[in-house]
Amino acid sequence: MNMNRRATVLTLPGSPTSPGSDWQDAWTRPDGWKRRLTVAGAEHFTFTDLPVLAGRLGLSDPAAPLPGERARQLTRDYTAAFFDTHLRGMARPLLDGPTAGRPEVSFPRL
């Protein structure tokens, strides 16, 4: 099995290193380029359309303090940087580490 694949994973604070998690083992298998980004204030549905739609209806999730529009922008920024880097061959420093303009995002090591 070819494990030389590129990957970017957006995770929640406290995961995937939780006790009993398979992430640590799974994360060590691919030997290609990879990044794990943790987004402070995120919860399970943060990386979907749900927080944006809920915000437009005046609803919020107290368990996920990151505003929907901010979550959408972070998801778009990092997804675009990943595809620009690996499909278009464009260097995107956004994937090199934390930035002052995106303090919610950290790059933890497993």
mmCIF file of C-alpha atoms in Angstrom:
data_model
loop_
_atom_site.group_PDB
_atom_site.id
_atom_site.type_symbol
_atom_site.label_atom_id
_atom_site.label_comp_id
_atom_site.label_asym_id
_atom_site.label_seq_id
_atom_site.Cartn_x
_atom_site.Cartn_y
_atom_site.Cartn_z
ATOM 1 C CA MET A 1 0.000 0.000 0.000
ATOM 2 C CA ASN A 2 1.416 3.401 -1.006
ATOM 3 C CA MET A 3 1.416 5.591 2.085
ATOM 4 C CA ASN A 4 3.224 8.494 0.429
ATOM 5 C CA ARG A 5 0.116 10.706 0.353
ATOM 6 C CA ARG A 6 -0.301 14.342 1.206
ATOM 7 C CA ALA A 7 -2.654 15.262 4.026
ATOM 8 C CA THR A 8 -3.886 18.202 6.040
ATOM 9 C CA VAL A 9 -6.159 17.497 8.983
ATOM 10 C CA LEU A 10 -8.108 20.171 10.867
ATOM 11 C CA THR A 11 -8.693 18.966 14.421
ATOM 12 C CA LEU A 12 -10.430 20.110 17.574
ATOM 13 C CA PRO A 13 -8.539 21.090 20.710
ATOM 14 C CA GLY A 14 -7.789 17.948 22.724
ATOM 15 C CA SER A 15 -8.045 15.582 19.776
ATOM 16 C CA PRO A 16 -6.863 13.338 18.236
ATOM 17 C CA THR A 17 -4.440 12.538 21.031
ATOM 18 C CA SER A 18 -7.178 11.506 23.444
ATOM 19 C CA PRO A 19 -6.543 8.254 25.347
ATOM 20 C CA GLY A 20 -7.643 5.247 23.337
ATOM 21 C CA SER A 21 -7.485 7.153 20.058
ATOM 22 C CA ASP A 22 -6.121 5.446 16.950
ATOM 23 C CA TRP A 23 -4.876 8.773 15.579
ATOM 24 C CA GLN A 24 -1.326 8.569 16.883
ATOM 25 C CA ASP A 25 -0.759 5.231 15.176
ATOM 26 C CA ALA A 26 -2.606 6.251 12.000
ATOM 27 C CA TRP A 27 -0.766 9.583 11.755
ATOM 28 C CA THR A 28 2.649 7.899 11.785
ATOM 29 C CA ARG A 29 1.853 5.586 8.840
ATOM 30 C CA PRO A 30 1.804 8.042 5.916
ATOM 31 C CA ASP A 31 5.333 9.148 5.142
ATOM 32 C CA GLY A 32 4.429 11.936 2.723
ATOM 33 C CA TRP A 33 3.888 15.637 3.412
ATOM 34 C CA LYS A 34 1.338 16.218 6.174
ATOM 35 C CA ARG A 35 0.127 18.873 8.565
ATOM 36 C CA ARG A 36 -2.134 18.697 11.585
ATOM 37 C CA LEU A 37 -3.828 21.980 12.421
ATOM 38 C CA THR A 38 -5.806 22.472 15.607
ATOM 39 C CA VAL A 39 -8.383 25.257 15.701
ATOM 40 C CA ALA A 40 -9.143 26.742 19.125
ATOM 41 C CA GLY A 41 -12.853 27.247 19.776
ATOM 42 C CA ALA A 42 -13.838 24.532 17.292
ATOM 43 C CA GLU A 43 -16.190 21.612 17.786
ATOM 44 C CA HIS A 44 -17.307 18.690 15.633
ATOM 45 C CA PHE A 45 -19.496 20.642 13.190
ATOM 46 C CA THR A 46 -17.216 23.698 12.976
ATOM 47 C CA PHE A 47 -15.772 22.619 9.619
ATOM 48 C CA THR A 48 -19.175 22.304 7.931
ATOM 49 C CA ASP A 49 -21.763 24.833 6.731
ATOM 50 C CA LEU A 50 -23.808 24.452 9.920
ATOM 51 C CA PRO A 51 -22.131 27.218 12.005
ATOM 52 C CA VAL A 52 -22.407 29.719 9.126
ATOM 53 C CA LEU A 53 -26.077 28.960 8.539
ATOM 54 C CA ALA A 54 -26.852 28.972 12.260
ATOM 55 C CA GLY A 55 -25.096 32.330 12.649
ATOM 56 C CA ARG A 56 -27.242 33.833 9.915
ATOM 57 C CA LEU A 57 -30.301 32.687 11.839
ATOM 58 C CA GLY A 58 -28.993 34.263 15.026
ATOM 59 C CA LEU A 59 -28.182 30.892 16.595
ATOM 60 C CA SER A 60 -24.918 29.864 18.197
ATOM 61 C CA ASP A 61 -23.371 26.807 19.793
ATOM 62 C CA PRO A 62 -21.978 27.648 23.245
ATOM 63 C CA ALA A 63 -19.728 24.576 22.991
ATOM 64 C CA ALA A 64 -18.092 26.088 19.872
ATOM 65 C CA PRO A 65 -17.232 29.726 20.591
ATOM 66 C CA LEU A 66 -15.522 30.226 17.212
ATOM 67 C CA PRO A 67 -17.965 32.252 15.067
ATOM 68 C CA GLY A 68 -19.262 30.488 11.948
ATOM 69 C CA GLU A 69 -17.905 33.085 9.522
ATOM 70 C CA ARG A 70 -14.455 32.863 11.095
ATOM 71 C CA ALA A 71 -14.544 29.063 10.917
ATOM 72 C CA ARG A 72 -15.562 29.282 7.257
ATOM 73 C CA GLN A 73 -12.707 31.652 6.464
ATOM 74 C CA LEU A 74 -10.115 29.500 8.235
ATOM 75 C CA THR A 75 -11.375 26.365 6.497
ATOM 76 C CA ARG A 76 -11.254 28.095 3.112
ATOM 77 C CA ASP A 77 -7.799 29.575 3.706
ATOM 78 C CA TYR A 78 -6.143 26.333 4.744
ATOM 79 C CA THR A 79 -7.947 24.174 2.180
ATOM 80 C CA ALA A 80 -6.985 26.577 -0.613
ATOM 81 C CA ALA A 81 -3.387 26.659 0.613
ATOM 82 C CA PHE A 82 -3.259 22.848 0.600
ATOM 83 C CA PHE A 83 -4.630 22.581 -2.946
ATOM 84 C CA ASP A 84 -2.492 25.457 -4.234
ATOM 85 C CA THR A 85 0.594 23.769 -2.827
ATOM 86 C CA HIS A 86 -0.091 20.233 -3.988
ATOM 87 C CA LEU A 87 -2.155 20.651 -7.148
ATOM 88 C CA ARG A 88 -0.851 23.924 -8.530
ATOM 89 C CA GLY A 89 2.719 23.715 -7.242
ATOM 90 C CA MET A 90 2.486 27.139 -5.574
ATOM 91 C CA ALA A 91 4.343 27.736 -2.323
ATOM 92 C CA ARG A 92 1.914 28.733 0.424
ATOM 93 C CA PRO A 93 3.662 29.812 3.646
ATOM 94 C CA LEU A 94 0.328 29.569 5.466
ATOM 95 C CA LEU A 95 1.024 25.841 5.832
ATOM 96 C CA ASP A 96 4.475 26.368 7.377
ATOM 97 C CA GLY A 97 3.257 27.224 10.867
ATOM 98 C CA PRO A 98 1.174 29.570 13.008
ATOM 99 C CA THR A 99 0.515 33.130 11.841
ATOM 100 C CA ALA A 100 -0.374 36.311 13.713
ATOM 101 C CA GLY A 101 -3.495 36.772 11.568
ATOM 102 C CA ARG A 102 -4.852 33.359 12.509
ATOM 103 C CA PRO A 103 -4.166 32.963 16.246
ATOM 104 C CA GLU A 104 -6.824 30.235 16.593
ATOM 105 C CA VAL A 105 -4.745 27.807 14.529
ATOM 106 C CA SER A 106 -1.844 25.859 15.998
ATOM 107 C CA PHE A 107 0.349 23.154 14.470
ATOM 108 C CA PRO A 108 0.732 20.484 17.178
ATOM 109 C CA ARG A 109 3.003 17.491 16.716
ATOM 110 C CA LEU A 110 1.889 13.975 17.502
#
